[in-house]
Short mmCIF file of N, CA and C in Angstrom, two decimals:
data_model
loop_
_atom_site.label_atom_id
_atom_site.label_comp_id
_atom_site.label_asym_id
_atom_site.label_seq_id
_atom_site.Cartn_x
_atom_site.Cartn_y
_atom_site.Cartn_z
N MET Y 1188 0.85 -1.18 0.00
CA MET Y 1188 0.00 0.00 0.00
C MET Y 1188 0.90 1.24 0.00
N SER Y 1189 0.65 2.15 -0.89
CA SER Y 1189 1.48 3.33 -1.06
C SER Y 1189 1.26 4.36 0.04
N ARG Y 1190 2.33 4.98 0.49
CA ARG Y 1190 2.22 6.08 1.45
C ARG Y 1190 1.76 7.35 0.76
N LEU Y 1191 1.94 7.42 -0.55
CA LEU Y 1191 1.59 8.62 -1.30
C LEU Y 1191 0.16 8.54 -1.82
N ARG Y 1192 -0.75 8.36 -0.92
CA ARG Y 1192 -2.17 8.34 -1.28
C ARG Y 1192 -2.81 9.58 -0.70
N VAL Y 1193 -3.84 10.05 -1.39
CA VAL Y 1193 -4.52 11.28 -0.97
C VAL Y 1193 -5.02 11.20 0.47
N ASP Y 1194 -5.47 10.04 0.90
CA ASP Y 1194 -5.98 9.93 2.26
C ASP Y 1194 -4.87 9.90 3.31
N ARG Y 1195 -3.61 9.84 2.88
CA ARG Y 1195 -2.49 9.86 3.81
C ARG Y 1195 -1.72 11.17 3.78
N THR Y 1196 -1.86 11.95 2.74
CA THR Y 1196 -1.08 13.19 2.61
C THR Y 1196 -1.92 14.44 2.80
N CYS Y 1197 -3.25 14.32 2.74
CA CYS Y 1197 -4.13 15.48 2.82
C CYS Y 1197 -5.09 15.35 3.99
N ARG Y 1198 -5.61 16.48 4.40
CA ARG Y 1198 -6.62 16.43 5.46
C ARG Y 1198 -8.00 16.35 4.81
N ARG Y 1199 -8.92 15.73 5.51
CA ARG Y 1199 -10.29 15.59 4.99
C ARG Y 1199 -11.09 16.82 5.38
N TRP Y 1200 -11.83 17.35 4.43
CA TRP Y 1200 -12.55 18.59 4.67
C TRP Y 1200 -14.05 18.39 4.73
N GLY Y 1201 -14.64 17.71 3.81
CA GLY Y 1201 -16.08 17.51 3.81
C GLY Y 1201 -16.70 17.75 2.46
N ARG Y 1202 -17.89 18.30 2.45
CA ARG Y 1202 -18.66 18.50 1.22
C ARG Y 1202 -18.30 19.80 0.51
N VAL Y 1203 -18.48 19.76 -0.82
CA VAL Y 1203 -18.41 20.97 -1.64
C VAL Y 1203 -19.79 21.11 -2.27
N VAL Y 1204 -20.44 22.24 -2.05
CA VAL Y 1204 -21.78 22.48 -2.59
C VAL Y 1204 -21.77 23.72 -3.47
N ASP Y 1205 -22.70 23.78 -4.42
CA ASP Y 1205 -22.81 24.97 -5.26
C ASP Y 1205 -23.75 25.99 -4.61
N ASP Y 1206 -23.97 27.11 -5.29
CA ASP Y 1206 -24.80 28.18 -4.73
C ASP Y 1206 -26.25 27.76 -4.48
N ASP Y 1207 -26.71 26.72 -5.20
CA ASP Y 1207 -28.08 26.23 -5.02
C ASP Y 1207 -28.18 25.14 -3.96
N GLY Y 1208 -27.06 24.82 -3.33
CA GLY Y 1208 -27.07 23.80 -2.29
C GLY Y 1208 -26.88 22.39 -2.79
N ARG Y 1209 -26.64 22.22 -4.09
CA ARG Y 1209 -26.40 20.88 -4.63
C ARG Y 1209 -24.99 20.42 -4.27
N VAL Y 1210 -24.89 19.18 -3.85
CA VAL Y 1210 -23.59 18.61 -3.47
C VAL Y 1210 -22.82 18.27 -4.74
N LEU Y 1211 -21.65 18.87 -4.88
CA LEU Y 1211 -20.78 18.59 -6.03
C LEU Y 1211 -19.77 17.51 -5.70
N VAL Y 1212 -19.23 17.56 -4.49
CA VAL Y 1212 -18.27 16.56 -4.01
C VAL Y 1212 -18.65 16.22 -2.57
N GLU Y 1213 -18.97 14.96 -2.35
CA GLU Y 1213 -19.39 14.52 -1.02
C GLU Y 1213 -18.21 14.44 -0.05
N ARG Y 1214 -17.11 13.87 -0.52
CA ARG Y 1214 -15.92 13.71 0.33
C ARG Y 1214 -14.74 14.40 -0.34
N CYS Y 1215 -14.37 15.54 0.18
CA CYS Y 1215 -13.30 16.33 -0.42
C CYS Y 1215 -12.07 16.32 0.48
N TRP Y 1216 -10.93 16.03 -0.11
CA TRP Y 1216 -9.65 16.09 0.57
C TRP Y 1216 -9.03 17.45 0.25
N VAL Y 1217 -8.29 18.04 1.18
CA VAL Y 1217 -7.68 19.34 0.97
C VAL Y 1217 -6.16 19.21 0.97
N ALA Y 1218 -5.56 19.68 -0.12
CA ALA Y 1218 -4.10 19.74 -0.22
C ALA Y 1218 -3.72 21.20 -0.08
N ASP Y 1219 -3.41 21.62 1.15
CA ASP Y 1219 -3.11 23.03 1.40
C ASP Y 1219 -1.70 23.23 1.95
N THR Y 1220 -0.88 22.20 1.85
CA THR Y 1220 0.54 22.33 2.19
C THR Y 1220 1.34 22.02 0.93
N PHE Y 1221 2.59 22.47 0.91
CA PHE Y 1221 3.43 22.22 -0.26
C PHE Y 1221 3.53 20.73 -0.55
N ALA Y 1222 3.79 19.93 0.48
CA ALA Y 1222 3.95 18.49 0.29
C ALA Y 1222 2.67 17.84 -0.24
N ALA Y 1223 1.53 18.21 0.31
CA ALA Y 1223 0.25 17.63 -0.13
C ALA Y 1223 -0.06 18.02 -1.57
N ARG Y 1224 0.22 19.28 -1.95
CA ARG Y 1224 -0.01 19.71 -3.34
C ARG Y 1224 0.96 19.02 -4.28
N LEU Y 1225 2.20 18.83 -3.84
CA LEU Y 1225 3.21 18.17 -4.67
C LEU Y 1225 2.80 16.75 -5.01
N VAL Y 1226 2.30 16.02 -4.03
CA VAL Y 1226 1.89 14.64 -4.22
C VAL Y 1226 0.53 14.57 -4.93
N GLY Y 1227 -0.43 15.39 -4.50
CA GLY Y 1227 -1.75 15.39 -5.12
C GLY Y 1227 -2.37 14.01 -5.17
N LEU Y 1228 -2.78 13.59 -6.36
CA LEU Y 1228 -3.41 12.28 -6.51
C LEU Y 1228 -2.45 11.18 -6.93
N LEU Y 1229 -1.15 11.51 -7.05
CA LEU Y 1229 -0.17 10.48 -7.38
C LEU Y 1229 -0.20 9.40 -6.31
N GLY Y 1230 -0.15 8.16 -6.70
CA GLY Y 1230 -0.21 7.06 -5.75
C GLY Y 1230 -1.61 6.65 -5.39
N THR Y 1231 -2.59 7.43 -5.82
CA THR Y 1231 -4.00 7.10 -5.59
C THR Y 1231 -4.50 6.33 -6.80
N ALA Y 1232 -4.95 5.10 -6.59
CA ALA Y 1232 -5.35 4.24 -7.71
C ALA Y 1232 -6.62 4.74 -8.39
N ARG Y 1233 -7.52 5.34 -7.62
CA ARG Y 1233 -8.77 5.85 -8.19
C ARG Y 1233 -9.47 6.72 -7.17
N LEU Y 1234 -10.39 7.52 -7.64
CA LEU Y 1234 -11.29 8.28 -6.77
C LEU Y 1234 -12.70 7.80 -7.05
N ASP Y 1235 -13.50 7.67 -6.02
CA ASP Y 1235 -14.91 7.37 -6.22
C ASP Y 1235 -15.58 8.58 -6.85
N ALA Y 1236 -16.75 8.39 -7.43
CA ALA Y 1236 -17.46 9.46 -8.13
C ALA Y 1236 -17.79 10.64 -7.20
N ASP Y 1237 -17.92 10.38 -5.91
CA ASP Y 1237 -18.27 11.45 -4.97
C ASP Y 1237 -17.07 12.00 -4.21
N GLU Y 1238 -15.85 11.68 -4.65
CA GLU Y 1238 -14.63 12.16 -4.00
C GLU Y 1238 -13.93 13.21 -4.85
N GLY Y 1239 -13.16 14.08 -4.19
CA GLY Y 1239 -12.38 15.06 -4.91
C GLY Y 1239 -11.20 15.54 -4.08
N LEU Y 1240 -10.33 16.29 -4.74
CA LEU Y 1240 -9.16 16.87 -4.10
C LEU Y 1240 -9.14 18.36 -4.40
N TRP Y 1241 -9.07 19.17 -3.36
CA TRP Y 1241 -9.04 20.63 -3.49
C TRP Y 1241 -7.61 21.09 -3.24
N LEU Y 1242 -6.97 21.61 -4.29
CA LEU Y 1242 -5.60 22.12 -4.20
C LEU Y 1242 -5.65 23.62 -4.00
N THR Y 1243 -5.08 24.10 -2.90
CA THR Y 1243 -5.11 25.53 -2.63
C THR Y 1243 -3.85 25.96 -1.89
N PRO Y 1244 -3.20 27.04 -2.30
CA PRO Y 1244 -3.41 27.80 -3.53
C PRO Y 1244 -2.87 27.02 -4.72
N CYS Y 1245 -3.48 27.24 -5.88
CA CYS Y 1245 -3.08 26.51 -7.08
C CYS Y 1245 -3.74 27.14 -8.31
N ASN Y 1246 -3.00 27.26 -9.41
CA ASN Y 1246 -3.60 27.70 -10.67
C ASN Y 1246 -3.15 26.85 -11.85
N ALA Y 1247 -2.44 25.74 -11.57
CA ALA Y 1247 -1.99 24.85 -12.63
C ALA Y 1247 -1.86 23.44 -12.08
N ILE Y 1248 -2.14 22.47 -12.95
CA ILE Y 1248 -2.00 21.06 -12.57
C ILE Y 1248 -1.26 20.32 -13.68
N HIS Y 1249 -0.73 19.16 -13.33
CA HIS Y 1249 -0.18 18.26 -14.34
C HIS Y 1249 -0.72 16.86 -14.07
N MET Y 1250 -0.71 16.07 -15.12
CA MET Y 1250 -1.23 14.71 -15.03
C MET Y 1250 -0.13 13.67 -15.29
N PHE Y 1251 1.12 14.07 -15.14
CA PHE Y 1251 2.23 13.15 -15.34
C PHE Y 1251 2.28 12.15 -14.18
N GLY Y 1252 2.29 10.87 -14.52
CA GLY Y 1252 2.29 9.83 -13.50
C GLY Y 1252 0.91 9.42 -13.02
N MET Y 1253 -0.12 10.07 -13.53
CA MET Y 1253 -1.49 9.71 -13.12
C MET Y 1253 -1.92 8.42 -13.81
N ARG Y 1254 -2.86 7.73 -13.19
CA ARG Y 1254 -3.34 6.45 -13.70
C ARG Y 1254 -4.71 6.52 -14.35
N PHE Y 1255 -5.41 7.62 -14.17
CA PHE Y 1255 -6.79 7.70 -14.65
C PHE Y 1255 -7.13 9.14 -15.01
N PRO Y 1256 -8.08 9.36 -15.94
CA PRO Y 1256 -8.52 10.72 -16.26
C PRO Y 1256 -9.38 11.29 -15.14
N ILE Y 1257 -9.40 12.63 -15.05
CA ILE Y 1257 -10.19 13.30 -14.03
C ILE Y 1257 -10.90 14.50 -14.63
N ALA Y 1258 -11.84 15.05 -13.90
CA ALA Y 1258 -12.46 16.34 -14.22
C ALA Y 1258 -11.83 17.37 -13.29
N VAL Y 1259 -11.68 18.59 -13.79
CA VAL Y 1259 -11.01 19.64 -13.03
C VAL Y 1259 -11.82 20.92 -13.09
N ALA Y 1260 -11.94 21.59 -11.96
CA ALA Y 1260 -12.59 22.91 -11.90
C ALA Y 1260 -11.60 23.90 -11.29
N PHE Y 1261 -11.30 24.98 -12.03
CA PHE Y 1261 -10.48 26.06 -11.52
C PHE Y 1261 -11.40 27.08 -10.87
N LEU Y 1262 -11.01 27.56 -9.68
CA LEU Y 1262 -11.83 28.51 -8.92
C LEU Y 1262 -11.09 29.83 -8.73
N ASP Y 1263 -11.85 30.91 -8.71
CA ASP Y 1263 -11.26 32.23 -8.45
C ASP Y 1263 -11.15 32.45 -6.95
N GLU Y 1264 -10.73 33.65 -6.56
CA GLU Y 1264 -10.52 33.96 -5.16
C GLU Y 1264 -11.79 33.85 -4.32
N GLY Y 1265 -12.95 34.09 -4.94
CA GLY Y 1265 -14.22 33.99 -4.24
C GLY Y 1265 -14.81 32.59 -4.24
N GLY Y 1266 -14.11 31.61 -4.82
CA GLY Y 1266 -14.59 30.24 -4.85
C GLY Y 1266 -15.52 29.94 -6.00
N ARG Y 1267 -15.64 30.87 -6.96
CA ARG Y 1267 -16.49 30.65 -8.13
C ARG Y 1267 -15.71 29.91 -9.22
N VAL Y 1268 -16.36 28.99 -9.90
CA VAL Y 1268 -15.73 28.24 -10.97
C VAL Y 1268 -15.50 29.15 -12.17
N VAL Y 1269 -14.24 29.19 -12.63
CA VAL Y 1269 -13.89 30.02 -13.79
C VAL Y 1269 -13.51 29.19 -15.00
N ARG Y 1270 -13.26 27.90 -14.81
CA ARG Y 1270 -12.96 27.01 -15.93
C ARG Y 1270 -13.19 25.58 -15.49
N ILE Y 1271 -13.77 24.78 -16.39
CA ILE Y 1271 -13.94 23.35 -16.17
C ILE Y 1271 -13.29 22.61 -17.33
N ALA Y 1272 -12.56 21.57 -17.02
CA ALA Y 1272 -11.97 20.70 -18.03
C ALA Y 1272 -12.35 19.26 -17.68
N ASP Y 1273 -12.95 18.58 -18.63
CA ASP Y 1273 -13.40 17.21 -18.40
C ASP Y 1273 -13.54 16.48 -19.73
N PRO Y 1274 -12.82 15.43 -19.94
CA PRO Y 1274 -11.83 14.81 -19.07
C PRO Y 1274 -10.45 15.41 -19.28
N VAL Y 1275 -9.62 15.29 -18.25
CA VAL Y 1275 -8.20 15.63 -18.34
C VAL Y 1275 -7.47 14.29 -18.24
N VAL Y 1276 -6.74 13.94 -19.28
CA VAL Y 1276 -6.13 12.61 -19.37
C VAL Y 1276 -4.70 12.64 -18.87
N PRO Y 1277 -4.20 11.47 -18.43
CA PRO Y 1277 -2.81 11.39 -17.98
C PRO Y 1277 -1.84 11.93 -19.04
N GLY Y 1278 -0.78 12.60 -18.56
CA GLY Y 1278 0.25 13.12 -19.45
C GLY Y 1278 0.05 14.56 -19.89
N THR Y 1279 -1.02 15.22 -19.46
CA THR Y 1279 -1.29 16.59 -19.88
C THR Y 1279 -1.03 17.58 -18.74
N ARG Y 1280 -1.00 18.87 -19.11
CA ARG Y 1280 -0.87 19.97 -18.14
C ARG Y 1280 -1.97 20.98 -18.43
N LEU Y 1281 -2.47 21.61 -17.39
CA LEU Y 1281 -3.46 22.67 -17.53
C LEU Y 1281 -3.10 23.81 -16.61
N ARG Y 1282 -3.41 25.02 -17.06
CA ARG Y 1282 -3.14 26.22 -16.26
C ARG Y 1282 -4.25 27.21 -16.53
N HIS Y 1283 -4.67 27.92 -15.49
CA HIS Y 1283 -5.63 29.01 -15.67
C HIS Y 1283 -5.16 30.20 -14.84
N PRO Y 1284 -4.45 31.14 -15.49
CA PRO Y 1284 -3.97 32.31 -14.76
C PRO Y 1284 -5.15 33.04 -14.09
N GLY Y 1285 -4.93 33.48 -12.89
CA GLY Y 1285 -5.98 34.18 -12.15
C GLY Y 1285 -6.79 33.30 -11.23
N SER Y 1286 -6.74 31.99 -11.43
CA SER Y 1286 -7.45 31.11 -10.50
C SER Y 1286 -6.65 30.98 -9.22
N ARG Y 1287 -7.33 30.68 -8.13
CA ARG Y 1287 -6.67 30.59 -6.83
C ARG Y 1287 -6.65 29.16 -6.27
N SER Y 1288 -7.52 28.30 -6.81
CA SER Y 1288 -7.52 26.92 -6.35
C SER Y 1288 -8.13 26.04 -7.43
N VAL Y 1289 -7.96 24.73 -7.25
CA VAL Y 1289 -8.42 23.74 -8.22
C VAL Y 1289 -9.08 22.60 -7.47
N ILE Y 1290 -10.20 22.13 -7.98
CA ILE Y 1290 -10.81 20.91 -7.45
C ILE Y 1290 -10.70 19.85 -8.54
N GLU Y 1291 -10.08 18.74 -8.17
CA GLU Y 1291 -9.91 17.63 -9.10
C GLU Y 1291 -10.90 16.54 -8.73
#
């Protein structure tokens, strides 16, 4: 079992809901330290449909070393979604200048 799994490097935060109260991510992990952001989802074999990772601060991601495609939402300083990319496949990079965090 890998030590570099999201449930071992990040703290658990809870739900992410939109302005209408709809649950977008039931179980969200937070990567808010350099080490947690560096590792991200590397070493994680998969995420369930209701799981996500919130990288903060962050305005760019890479998919090098990833095992599965993901959906990504870039958020501005107020937590509003400013860009969505789905699917993002292994081996790619994405950046959105001006965003302050990313939910994978």
